[in-house]
């Protein structure tokens, strides 16, 4: 069976597996009838890891890609956007400060924390 929906999967903790649907497969994910979705995802996991994965105790899906306040996983800069912003990327212009994972190298927690701490330090030392 081909993997049509799932992208990467990883061990979240002992006995718990997480997976993501990459943007290019969102169409297939959304078009899969909800009552088939759980089994379709399990089939893909079984295909990758074998029959032991066929009977999970519980499955849970959350559609971050269509949730209005997330609209995806990490910040998605379109090709050309970062170069368009250029050297202004991640730069504050006091009293206007910018921080957040989209102002870092990649849109993850690390960037949110680093840029947040950086801006907090800047504000505190500018007083
Ligand atoms: C499903 C999912 C899984 C993820 N997993 C990981 C992971 O495993 N590891 C990892 O490193 N990262 C992960 N991320 C990414 C990580 O969560 C984000 O990169 C990070 O939380 C972004 O932090 P931020 O402070 O830049 O922005 P946000 O956390 O988005 O904070 C922005 C805040 O501003 C508020 N806001 C927006 N507009 C306004 C406004 N006009 N006025 C006032 N407030 C406003 C919002 O309500 C929000 O609280 C994941 C993200 C998602 C969605």
Short mmCIF file of N, CA, C and O and ligand atoms in Angstrom, two decimals:
data_model
loop_
_atom_site.label_atom_id
_atom_site.label_comp_id
_atom_site.label_asym_id
_atom_site.label_seq_id
_atom_site.Cartn_x
_atom_site.Cartn_y
_atom_site.Cartn_z
N UNK A 1 0.84 -1.20 0.00
CA UNK A 1 0.00 0.00 0.00
C UNK A 1 0.88 1.26 0.00
O UNK A 1 1.89 1.31 0.69
N UNK A 2 0.47 2.20 -0.77
CA UNK A 2 1.22 3.46 -0.82
C UNK A 2 0.86 4.35 0.38
O UNK A 2 -0.25 4.28 0.87
N UNK A 3 1.81 5.16 0.81
CA UNK A 3 1.49 6.10 1.89
C UNK A 3 0.89 7.36 1.26
O UNK A 3 1.58 8.15 0.64
N UNK A 4 -0.42 7.51 1.42
CA UNK A 4 -1.11 8.62 0.76
C UNK A 4 -1.34 9.81 1.68
O UNK A 4 -1.53 10.91 1.22
N UNK A 5 -1.37 9.55 2.97
CA UNK A 5 -1.76 10.61 3.90
C UNK A 5 -0.62 10.98 4.84
O UNK A 5 -0.22 12.14 4.92
N UNK A 6 -0.09 10.00 5.53
CA UNK A 6 0.91 10.30 6.56
C UNK A 6 2.25 10.72 5.98
O UNK A 6 2.68 10.22 4.95
N UNK A 7 2.87 11.65 6.69
CA UNK A 7 4.27 11.97 6.39
C UNK A 7 5.12 11.27 7.43
O UNK A 7 5.05 10.05 7.58
N UNK A 8 5.83 12.03 8.22
CA UNK A 8 6.68 11.44 9.24
C UNK A 8 5.88 10.98 10.45
O UNK A 8 4.84 11.54 10.78
N UNK A 9 6.34 9.92 11.08
CA UNK A 9 5.79 9.49 12.36
C UNK A 9 6.95 9.35 13.33
O UNK A 9 8.09 9.16 12.92
N UNK A 10 6.66 9.50 14.61
CA UNK A 10 7.72 9.37 15.60
C UNK A 10 7.13 8.90 16.93
O UNK A 10 5.94 9.02 17.16
N UNK A 11 8.01 8.34 17.78
CA UNK A 11 7.60 7.89 19.10
C UNK A 11 7.47 9.11 20.00
O UNK A 11 8.45 9.80 20.27
N UNK A 12 6.22 9.40 20.41
CA UNK A 12 5.98 10.57 21.27
C UNK A 12 6.45 10.27 22.69
O UNK A 12 7.04 11.11 23.35
N UNK A 13 6.14 9.07 23.14
CA UNK A 13 6.65 8.54 24.41
C UNK A 13 6.35 7.05 24.37
O UNK A 13 5.84 6.55 23.36
N UNK A 14 6.67 6.34 25.45
CA UNK A 14 6.49 4.89 25.42
C UNK A 14 5.05 4.54 25.05
O UNK A 14 4.10 4.97 25.72
N UNK A 15 4.88 3.80 23.98
CA UNK A 15 3.55 3.33 23.58
C UNK A 15 2.71 4.34 22.84
O UNK A 15 1.56 4.06 22.47
N UNK A 16 3.23 5.54 22.59
CA UNK A 16 2.45 6.56 21.88
C UNK A 16 3.21 7.02 20.64
O UNK A 16 4.38 7.41 20.72
N UNK A 17 2.53 6.94 19.50
CA UNK A 17 3.14 7.37 18.25
C UNK A 17 2.41 8.59 17.71
O UNK A 17 1.18 8.67 17.75
N UNK A 18 3.17 9.56 17.23
CA UNK A 18 2.58 10.74 16.60
C UNK A 18 2.92 10.72 15.12
O UNK A 18 3.91 10.12 14.70
N UNK A 19 2.11 11.39 14.33
CA UNK A 19 2.39 11.50 12.89
C UNK A 19 1.87 12.81 12.37
O UNK A 19 0.98 13.43 12.96
N UNK A 20 2.43 13.25 11.28
CA UNK A 20 2.00 14.50 10.64
C UNK A 20 1.59 14.25 9.20
O UNK A 20 2.15 13.37 8.53
N UNK A 21 0.63 15.03 8.76
CA UNK A 21 0.23 15.00 7.34
C UNK A 21 0.92 16.19 6.67
O UNK A 21 0.68 17.34 7.07
N UNK A 22 1.77 15.95 5.69
CA UNK A 22 2.45 17.08 5.05
C UNK A 22 1.50 17.89 4.18
O UNK A 22 0.47 17.36 3.73
N UNK A 23 1.78 19.17 3.96
CA UNK A 23 0.86 20.04 3.23
C UNK A 23 0.40 19.47 1.90
O UNK A 23 -0.77 19.59 1.54
N UNK A 24 1.30 18.83 1.17
CA UNK A 24 0.93 18.33 -0.16
C UNK A 24 -0.04 17.15 -0.10
O UNK A 24 -0.59 16.74 -1.12
N UNK A 25 -0.25 16.59 1.12
CA UNK A 25 -1.21 15.48 1.24
C UNK A 25 -2.48 15.90 1.96
O UNK A 25 -3.34 15.07 2.26
N UNK A 26 -2.62 17.19 2.26
CA UNK A 26 -3.81 17.67 2.95
C UNK A 26 -5.08 17.41 2.13
O UNK A 26 -6.13 17.15 2.69
N UNK A 27 -4.97 17.52 0.81
CA UNK A 27 -6.13 17.27 -0.04
C UNK A 27 -6.68 15.87 0.18
O UNK A 27 -7.89 15.68 0.38
N UNK A 28 -5.78 14.90 0.19
CA UNK A 28 -6.20 13.51 0.40
C UNK A 28 -6.75 13.33 1.81
O UNK A 28 -7.78 12.68 2.01
N UNK A 29 -6.07 13.94 2.77
CA UNK A 29 -6.52 13.84 4.17
C UNK A 29 -7.95 14.38 4.31
O UNK A 29 -8.82 13.74 4.89
N UNK A 30 -8.18 15.57 3.76
CA UNK A 30 -9.49 16.20 3.92
C UNK A 30 -10.57 15.50 3.11
O UNK A 30 -11.74 15.51 3.47
N UNK A 31 -10.16 14.89 1.99
CA UNK A 31 -11.15 14.22 1.13
C UNK A 31 -11.51 12.83 1.64
O UNK A 31 -12.49 12.25 1.19
N UNK A 32 -10.73 12.30 2.57
CA UNK A 32 -11.04 10.97 3.09
C UNK A 32 -12.21 11.07 4.06
O UNK A 32 -12.13 11.84 5.03
N UNK A 33 -13.30 10.36 3.78
CA UNK A 33 -14.45 10.45 4.69
C UNK A 33 -14.03 10.18 6.12
O UNK A 33 -13.23 9.28 6.39
N UNK A 34 -14.56 10.97 7.05
CA UNK A 34 -14.14 10.87 8.46
C UNK A 34 -14.25 9.44 9.01
O UNK A 34 -13.42 9.01 9.79
N UNK A 35 -15.30 8.72 8.58
CA UNK A 35 -15.47 7.38 9.15
C UNK A 35 -14.47 6.38 8.56
O UNK A 35 -14.36 5.26 9.05
N UNK A 36 -13.73 6.76 7.51
CA UNK A 36 -12.68 5.89 6.98
C UNK A 36 -11.29 6.33 7.42
O UNK A 36 -10.33 5.58 7.27
N UNK A 37 -11.20 7.57 7.90
CA UNK A 37 -9.88 8.16 8.12
C UNK A 37 -9.03 7.37 9.12
O UNK A 37 -7.86 7.06 8.84
N UNK A 38 -9.61 7.03 10.26
CA UNK A 38 -8.85 6.32 11.29
C UNK A 38 -8.23 5.05 10.74
O UNK A 38 -7.03 4.79 10.90
N UNK A 39 -9.05 4.26 10.03
CA UNK A 39 -8.55 2.99 9.50
C UNK A 39 -7.52 3.22 8.40
O UNK A 39 -6.53 2.48 8.29
N UNK A 40 -7.76 4.25 7.60
CA UNK A 40 -6.80 4.55 6.52
C UNK A 40 -5.43 4.88 7.11
O UNK A 40 -4.38 4.44 6.61
N UNK A 41 -5.42 5.63 8.21
CA UNK A 41 -4.15 5.97 8.87
C UNK A 41 -3.51 4.73 9.49
O UNK A 41 -2.30 4.51 9.37
N UNK A 42 -4.33 3.91 10.13
CA UNK A 42 -3.80 2.67 10.73
C UNK A 42 -3.21 1.78 9.63
O UNK A 42 -2.12 1.22 9.80
N UNK A 43 -3.88 1.68 8.49
CA UNK A 43 -3.37 0.84 7.40
C UNK A 43 -1.98 1.30 6.97
O UNK A 43 -1.10 0.47 6.69
N UNK A 44 -1.78 2.59 6.92
CA UNK A 44 -0.46 3.10 6.52
C UNK A 44 0.60 2.78 7.58
O UNK A 44 1.74 2.47 7.26
N UNK A 45 0.20 2.88 8.85
CA UNK A 45 1.16 2.57 9.93
C UNK A 45 1.48 1.07 9.92
O UNK A 45 2.64 0.67 10.10
N UNK A 46 0.47 0.25 9.68
CA UNK A 46 0.70 -1.20 9.59
C UNK A 46 1.64 -1.51 8.42
O UNK A 46 2.56 -2.32 8.53
N UNK A 47 1.42 -0.82 7.32
CA UNK A 47 2.27 -1.03 6.15
C UNK A 47 3.73 -0.72 6.48
O UNK A 47 4.65 -1.38 6.01
N UNK A 48 3.93 0.30 7.32
CA UNK A 48 5.29 0.70 7.65
C UNK A 48 5.90 -0.17 8.76
O UNK A 48 7.09 -0.47 8.72
N UNK A 49 5.08 -0.54 9.76
CA UNK A 49 5.66 -1.19 10.95
C UNK A 49 5.19 -2.62 11.19
O UNK A 49 5.68 -3.28 12.11
N UNK A 50 4.23 -3.08 10.41
CA UNK A 50 3.80 -4.47 10.57
C UNK A 50 2.51 -4.60 11.36
O UNK A 50 1.97 -3.63 11.90
N UNK A 51 2.06 -5.85 11.43
CA UNK A 51 0.74 -6.15 12.00
C UNK A 51 0.59 -5.75 13.46
O UNK A 51 -0.53 -5.53 13.94
N UNK A 52 1.70 -5.65 14.19
CA UNK A 52 1.60 -5.28 15.61
C UNK A 52 0.97 -3.89 15.77
O UNK A 52 0.44 -3.56 16.83
N UNK A 53 1.00 -3.10 14.70
CA UNK A 53 0.45 -1.74 14.77
C UNK A 53 -1.04 -1.69 14.40
O UNK A 53 -1.65 -0.63 14.40
N UNK A 54 -1.61 -2.87 14.13
CA UNK A 54 -2.98 -2.90 13.58
C UNK A 54 -4.07 -2.58 14.60
O UNK A 54 -5.18 -2.19 14.23
N UNK A 55 -3.78 -2.76 15.87
CA UNK A 55 -4.84 -2.59 16.88
C UNK A 55 -4.42 -1.62 17.97
O UNK A 55 -4.20 -2.02 19.13
N UNK A 56 -4.28 -0.34 17.63
CA UNK A 56 -3.93 0.64 18.66
C UNK A 56 -5.05 0.75 19.70
O UNK A 56 -6.22 0.58 19.37
N UNK A 57 -4.66 1.03 20.94
CA UNK A 57 -5.66 1.17 22.00
C UNK A 57 -6.57 2.35 21.71
O UNK A 57 -7.77 2.33 21.97
N UNK A 58 -6.01 3.40 21.12
CA UNK A 58 -6.79 4.61 20.85
C UNK A 58 -6.10 5.42 19.75
O UNK A 58 -4.86 5.42 19.67
N UNK A 59 -6.88 6.08 18.93
CA UNK A 59 -6.28 7.01 17.96
C UNK A 59 -6.94 8.37 18.14
O UNK A 59 -8.08 8.47 18.60
N UNK A 60 -6.20 9.40 17.78
CA UNK A 60 -6.70 10.77 17.94
C UNK A 60 -6.17 11.60 16.79
O UNK A 60 -4.97 11.57 16.52
N UNK A 61 -7.05 12.26 16.10
CA UNK A 61 -6.57 13.16 15.03
C UNK A 61 -7.03 14.58 15.32
O UNK A 61 -8.12 14.80 15.87
N UNK A 62 -6.18 15.52 14.96
CA UNK A 62 -6.53 16.94 15.12
C UNK A 62 -6.09 17.65 13.85
O UNK A 62 -4.94 17.53 13.42
N UNK A 63 -7.00 18.39 13.25
CA UNK A 63 -6.73 19.02 11.96
C UNK A 63 -6.14 20.42 12.15
O UNK A 63 -6.81 21.43 11.90
N UNK A 64 -4.88 20.49 12.53
CA UNK A 64 -4.24 21.78 12.75
C UNK A 64 -4.21 22.60 11.46
O UNK A 64 -4.27 23.82 11.48
N UNK A 65 -4.10 21.89 10.33
CA UNK A 65 -3.99 22.59 9.04
C UNK A 65 -5.19 23.45 8.70
O UNK A 65 -5.08 24.42 7.96
N UNK A 66 -6.36 23.08 9.23
CA UNK A 66 -7.56 23.87 8.94
C UNK A 66 -8.07 24.60 10.18
O UNK A 66 -9.08 25.29 10.12
N UNK A 67 -7.37 24.46 11.31
CA UNK A 67 -7.77 25.20 12.52
C UNK A 67 -7.43 26.67 12.29
O UNK A 67 -6.30 27.01 11.92
N UNK A 68 -8.41 27.57 12.49
CA UNK A 68 -8.21 28.97 12.09
C UNK A 68 -7.04 29.67 12.76
O UNK A 68 -6.43 30.55 12.15
N UNK A 69 -6.67 29.30 14.00
CA UNK A 69 -5.61 30.02 14.69
C UNK A 69 -4.24 29.37 14.55
O UNK A 69 -3.27 29.88 15.10
N UNK A 70 -4.18 28.24 13.86
CA UNK A 70 -2.86 27.64 13.60
C UNK A 70 -2.59 27.58 12.10
O UNK A 70 -1.52 27.96 11.65
N UNK A 71 -3.56 27.08 11.35
CA UNK A 71 -3.44 26.96 9.89
C UNK A 71 -2.18 26.23 9.46
O UNK A 71 -1.54 26.58 8.48
N UNK A 72 -1.79 25.25 10.26
CA UNK A 72 -0.64 24.46 9.84
C UNK A 72 0.23 24.08 11.00
O UNK A 72 -0.16 24.20 12.16
N UNK A 73 1.41 23.67 10.71
CA UNK A 73 2.32 23.14 11.72
C UNK A 73 3.28 24.25 12.16
O UNK A 73 3.23 24.73 13.28
N UNK A 74 4.17 24.63 11.28
CA UNK A 74 5.07 25.75 11.59
C UNK A 74 4.81 26.85 10.57
O UNK A 74 4.14 26.64 9.58
N UNK A 75 5.36 28.01 10.83
CA UNK A 75 5.17 29.13 9.91
C UNK A 75 5.64 28.76 8.51
O UNK A 75 6.74 28.24 8.35
N UNK A 76 4.80 29.01 7.54
CA UNK A 76 5.17 28.66 6.17
C UNK A 76 5.51 29.92 5.38
O UNK A 76 4.62 30.67 5.00
N UNK A 77 6.78 30.16 5.22
CA UNK A 77 7.19 31.25 4.33
C UNK A 77 7.15 30.71 2.92
O UNK A 77 7.68 29.63 2.64
N UNK A 78 6.56 31.43 2.01
CA UNK A 78 6.59 31.01 0.60
C UNK A 78 7.99 31.27 0.06
O UNK A 78 8.68 32.17 0.54
N UNK A 79 8.39 30.48 -0.96
CA UNK A 79 9.70 30.74 -1.56
C UNK A 79 9.81 32.20 -1.97
O UNK A 79 8.90 32.74 -2.61
N UNK A 80 10.86 32.85 -1.56
CA UNK A 80 11.08 34.25 -1.92
C UNK A 80 10.71 35.21 -0.80
O UNK A 80 11.21 36.33 -0.76
N UNK A 81 9.84 34.78 0.13
CA UNK A 81 9.40 35.68 1.20
C UNK A 81 10.56 36.10 2.11
O UNK A 81 10.70 37.27 2.45
N UNK A 82 11.36 35.11 2.53
CA UNK A 82 12.44 35.43 3.46
C UNK A 82 13.44 36.36 2.79
O UNK A 82 13.88 37.36 3.37
N UNK A 83 13.78 36.07 1.54
CA UNK A 83 14.70 36.94 0.81
C UNK A 83 14.08 38.32 0.61
O UNK A 83 14.77 39.34 0.60
N UNK A 84 12.73 38.34 0.44
CA UNK A 84 12.03 39.62 0.27
C UNK A 84 12.14 40.47 1.52
O UNK A 84 12.33 41.68 1.45
N UNK A 85 12.03 39.83 2.68
CA UNK A 85 12.15 40.56 3.94
C UNK A 85 13.62 40.94 4.16
O UNK A 85 13.94 41.99 4.69
N UNK A 86 14.49 40.06 3.72
CA UNK A 86 15.92 40.34 3.74
C UNK A 86 16.48 40.58 5.12
O UNK A 86 16.08 39.92 6.09
N UNK A 87 17.39 41.54 5.25
CA UNK A 87 18.05 41.77 6.54
C UNK A 87 17.11 42.24 7.63
O UNK A 87 17.48 42.25 8.81
N UNK A 88 15.89 42.62 7.28
CA UNK A 88 14.93 43.03 8.31
C UNK A 88 14.36 41.83 9.07
O UNK A 88 13.74 41.99 10.12
N UNK A 89 14.60 40.62 8.54
CA UNK A 89 14.08 39.42 9.19
C UNK A 89 14.62 39.32 10.62
O UNK A 89 15.83 39.35 10.84
N UNK A 90 13.71 39.23 11.59
CA UNK A 90 14.12 39.08 12.98
C UNK A 90 14.67 40.34 13.61
O UNK A 90 15.22 40.29 14.70
N UNK A 91 14.54 41.48 12.96
CA UNK A 91 15.11 42.72 13.50
C UNK A 91 14.00 43.60 14.09
O UNK A 91 12.97 43.83 13.45
N UNK A 92 14.25 44.08 15.28
CA UNK A 92 13.31 45.00 15.91
C UNK A 92 13.69 46.44 15.56
O UNK A 92 14.81 46.72 15.15
N UNK A 93 12.72 47.30 15.67
CA UNK A 93 12.96 48.73 15.46
C UNK A 93 12.31 49.41 16.66
O UNK A 93 11.15 49.84 16.60
N UNK A 94 13.03 49.48 17.81
CA UNK A 94 12.41 50.01 19.04
C UNK A 94 11.74 51.36 18.78
O UNK A 94 12.29 52.17 18.02
N UNK A 95 10.57 51.55 19.32
CA UNK A 95 9.87 50.71 20.29
C UNK A 95 9.03 49.59 19.66
O UNK A 95 8.16 49.05 20.35
N UNK A 96 9.28 49.26 18.40
CA UNK A 96 8.55 48.15 17.77
C UNK A 96 9.47 46.92 17.79
O UNK A 96 10.57 46.96 17.25
N UNK A 97 9.03 45.88 18.48
CA UNK A 97 9.87 44.68 18.63
C UNK A 97 9.23 43.50 17.93
O UNK A 97 8.01 43.35 17.95
N UNK A 98 10.04 42.68 17.30
CA UNK A 98 9.50 41.45 16.70
C UNK A 98 10.19 40.24 17.31
O UNK A 98 11.39 40.25 17.58
N UNK A 99 9.39 39.23 17.58
CA UNK A 99 9.94 37.94 18.02
C UNK A 99 8.92 36.88 17.63
O UNK A 99 7.82 37.19 17.19
N UNK A 100 9.31 35.65 17.78
CA UNK A 100 8.42 34.54 17.40
C UNK A 100 9.19 33.58 16.52
O UNK A 100 10.22 33.93 15.94
N UNK A 101 8.67 32.36 16.43
CA UNK A 101 9.42 31.34 15.69
C UNK A 101 9.58 31.70 14.21
O UNK A 101 10.53 31.26 13.57
N UNK A 102 8.67 32.49 13.68
CA UNK A 102 8.81 32.88 12.26
C UNK A 102 9.92 33.91 12.06
O UNK A 102 10.26 34.25 10.93
N UNK A 103 10.48 34.40 13.16
CA UNK A 103 11.58 35.36 13.05
C UNK A 103 12.91 34.67 13.33
O UNK A 103 13.92 35.32 13.58
N UNK A 104 12.91 33.34 13.31
CA UNK A 104 14.11 32.55 13.54
C UNK A 104 14.41 31.76 12.28
O UNK A 104 13.77 31.96 11.25
N UNK A 105 15.38 30.86 12.36
CA UNK A 105 15.79 30.13 11.16
C UNK A 105 14.72 29.18 10.67
O UNK A 105 14.55 28.99 9.47
N UNK A 106 14.02 28.56 11.62
CA UNK A 106 12.91 27.71 11.22
C UNK A 106 11.82 27.86 12.27
O UNK A 106 12.10 28.23 13.40
N UNK A 107 10.61 27.59 11.86
CA UNK A 107 9.48 27.89 12.74
C UNK A 107 9.22 26.86 13.81
O UNK A 107 8.24 26.14 13.76
N UNK A 108 10.09 26.75 14.79
CA UNK A 108 9.87 25.81 15.88
C UNK A 108 10.00 26.51 17.22
O UNK A 108 10.34 27.68 17.30
N UNK A 109 9.75 25.72 18.28
CA UNK A 109 9.79 26.28 19.64
C UNK A 109 11.12 26.96 19.95
O UNK A 109 11.16 27.98 20.63
N UNK A 110 12.18 26.34 19.45
CA UNK A 110 13.50 26.89 19.72
C UNK A 110 13.57 28.37 19.29
O UNK A 110 14.07 29.23 20.01
N UNK A 111 13.03 28.64 18.10
CA UNK A 111 13.05 30.01 17.59
C UNK A 111 12.14 30.93 18.39
O UNK A 111 12.48 32.09 18.64
N UNK A 112 10.98 30.40 18.80
CA UNK A 112 10.06 31.22 19.59
C UNK A 112 10.72 31.62 20.90
O UNK A 112 10.66 32.78 21.32
N UNK A 113 11.37 30.66 21.55
CA UNK A 113 11.99 30.93 22.85
C UNK A 113 13.21 31.84 22.69
O UNK A 113 13.35 32.83 23.42
N UNK A 114 14.08 31.53 21.73
CA UNK A 114 15.29 32.35 21.56
C UNK A 114 14.96 33.80 21.22
O UNK A 114 15.51 34.73 21.80
N UNK A 115 14.06 33.99 20.25
CA UNK A 115 13.76 35.36 19.86
C UNK A 115 12.97 36.08 20.95
O UNK A 115 13.15 37.28 21.16
N UNK A 116 12.11 35.33 21.66
CA UNK A 116 11.35 35.93 22.75
C UNK A 116 12.27 36.40 23.87
O UNK A 116 12.14 37.52 24.38
N UNK A 117 13.23 35.53 24.23
CA UNK A 117 14.18 35.92 25.29
C UNK A 117 15.04 37.10 24.83
O UNK A 117 15.34 38.00 25.61
N UNK A 118 15.43 37.08 23.57
CA UNK A 118 16.27 38.15 23.03
C UNK A 118 15.56 39.50 23.12
O UNK A 118 16.13 40.49 23.57
N UNK A 119 14.29 39.51 22.74
CA UNK A 119 13.52 40.76 22.77
C UNK A 119 13.29 41.20 24.21
O UNK A 119 13.41 42.39 24.55
N UNK A 120 12.99 40.23 25.09
CA UNK A 120 12.78 40.59 26.50
C UNK A 120 14.05 41.23 27.07
O UNK A 120 13.99 42.25 27.77
N UNK A 121 15.22 40.64 26.74
CA UNK A 121 16.50 41.18 27.22
C UNK A 121 16.69 42.60 26.69
O UNK A 121 17.09 43.51 27.42
N UNK A 122 16.41 42.76 25.39
CA UNK A 122 16.58 44.07 24.76
C UNK A 122 15.71 45.13 25.45
O UNK A 122 16.17 46.24 25.74
N UNK A 123 14.46 44.76 25.71
CA UNK A 123 13.54 45.72 26.35
C UNK A 123 14.01 46.05 27.76
O UNK A 123 14.05 47.23 28.16
N UNK A 124 14.41 45.01 28.51
CA UNK A 124 14.81 45.24 29.90
C UNK A 124 16.08 46.08 30.00
O UNK A 124 16.22 46.89 30.91
N UNK A 125 17.00 45.88 29.06
CA UNK A 125 18.27 46.62 29.16
C UNK A 125 18.17 48.01 28.53
O UNK A 125 19.08 48.81 28.66
N UNK A 126 17.06 48.28 27.82
CA UNK A 126 16.94 49.60 27.18
C UNK A 126 16.30 50.61 28.11
O UNK A 126 16.12 51.76 27.75
N UNK A 127 15.90 50.15 29.29
CA UNK A 127 15.23 51.08 30.22
C UNK A 127 16.21 51.96 30.96
O UNK A 127 17.28 51.54 31.32
C1 LIG B 1 0.46 20.76 15.82
C2 LIG B 1 1.76 21.47 16.08
C3 LIG B 1 2.81 20.73 16.55
C4 LIG B 1 4.03 21.37 16.79
N1 LIG B 1 5.06 20.62 17.27
C5 LIG B 1 6.23 21.21 17.52
C6 LIG B 1 7.30 20.45 18.08
O1 LIG B 1 7.19 19.23 18.33
N2 LIG B 1 8.48 21.09 18.33
C7 LIG B 1 8.64 22.42 18.09
O2 LIG B 1 9.72 22.96 18.36
N3 LIG B 1 7.64 23.17 17.55
C8 LIG B 1 6.43 22.59 17.27
N4 LIG B 1 5.42 23.33 16.74
C9 LIG B 1 5.68 24.72 16.38
C10 LIG B 1 5.62 25.62 17.61
O3 LIG B 1 4.46 25.30 18.35
C11 LIG B 1 5.53 27.08 17.12
O4 LIG B 1 6.63 27.33 16.27
C12 LIG B 1 5.58 28.04 18.31
O5 LIG B 1 4.58 27.74 19.26
C13 LIG B 1 5.39 29.44 17.80
O6 LIG B 1 5.52 30.31 18.92
P1 LIG B 1 5.32 31.85 18.72
O7 LIG B 1 5.43 32.45 20.10
O8 LIG B 1 6.22 32.36 17.63
O9 LIG B 1 3.86 32.01 18.14
P2 LIG B 1 2.45 31.50 18.79
O10 LIG B 1 2.66 30.38 19.77
O11 LIG B 1 1.59 31.29 17.59
O12 LIG B 1 2.02 32.77 19.62
C14 LIG B 1 1.43 33.89 19.00
C15 LIG B 1 0.41 34.42 19.99
O13 LIG B 1 -0.05 35.68 19.52
C16 LIG B 1 -1.46 35.72 19.68
N5 LIG B 1 -1.96 36.68 18.70
C17 LIG B 1 -2.04 36.54 17.36
N6 LIG B 1 -2.53 37.66 16.80
C18 LIG B 1 -2.77 38.52 17.83
C19 LIG B 1 -3.25 39.84 17.91
N7 LIG B 1 -3.59 40.53 16.81
N8 LIG B 1 -3.36 40.41 19.11
C20 LIG B 1 -2.98 39.76 20.23
N9 LIG B 1 -2.50 38.49 20.23
C21 LIG B 1 -2.40 37.89 19.04
C22 LIG B 1 -1.92 34.30 19.42
O14 LIG B 1 -3.19 34.07 20.01
C23 LIG B 1 -0.80 33.50 20.11
O15 LIG B 1 -1.07 33.29 21.48
C24 LIG B 1 4.18 22.75 16.52
C25 LIG B 1 3.09 23.48 16.06
C26 LIG B 1 1.89 22.84 15.84
C27 LIG B 1 0.70 23.66 15.36
#
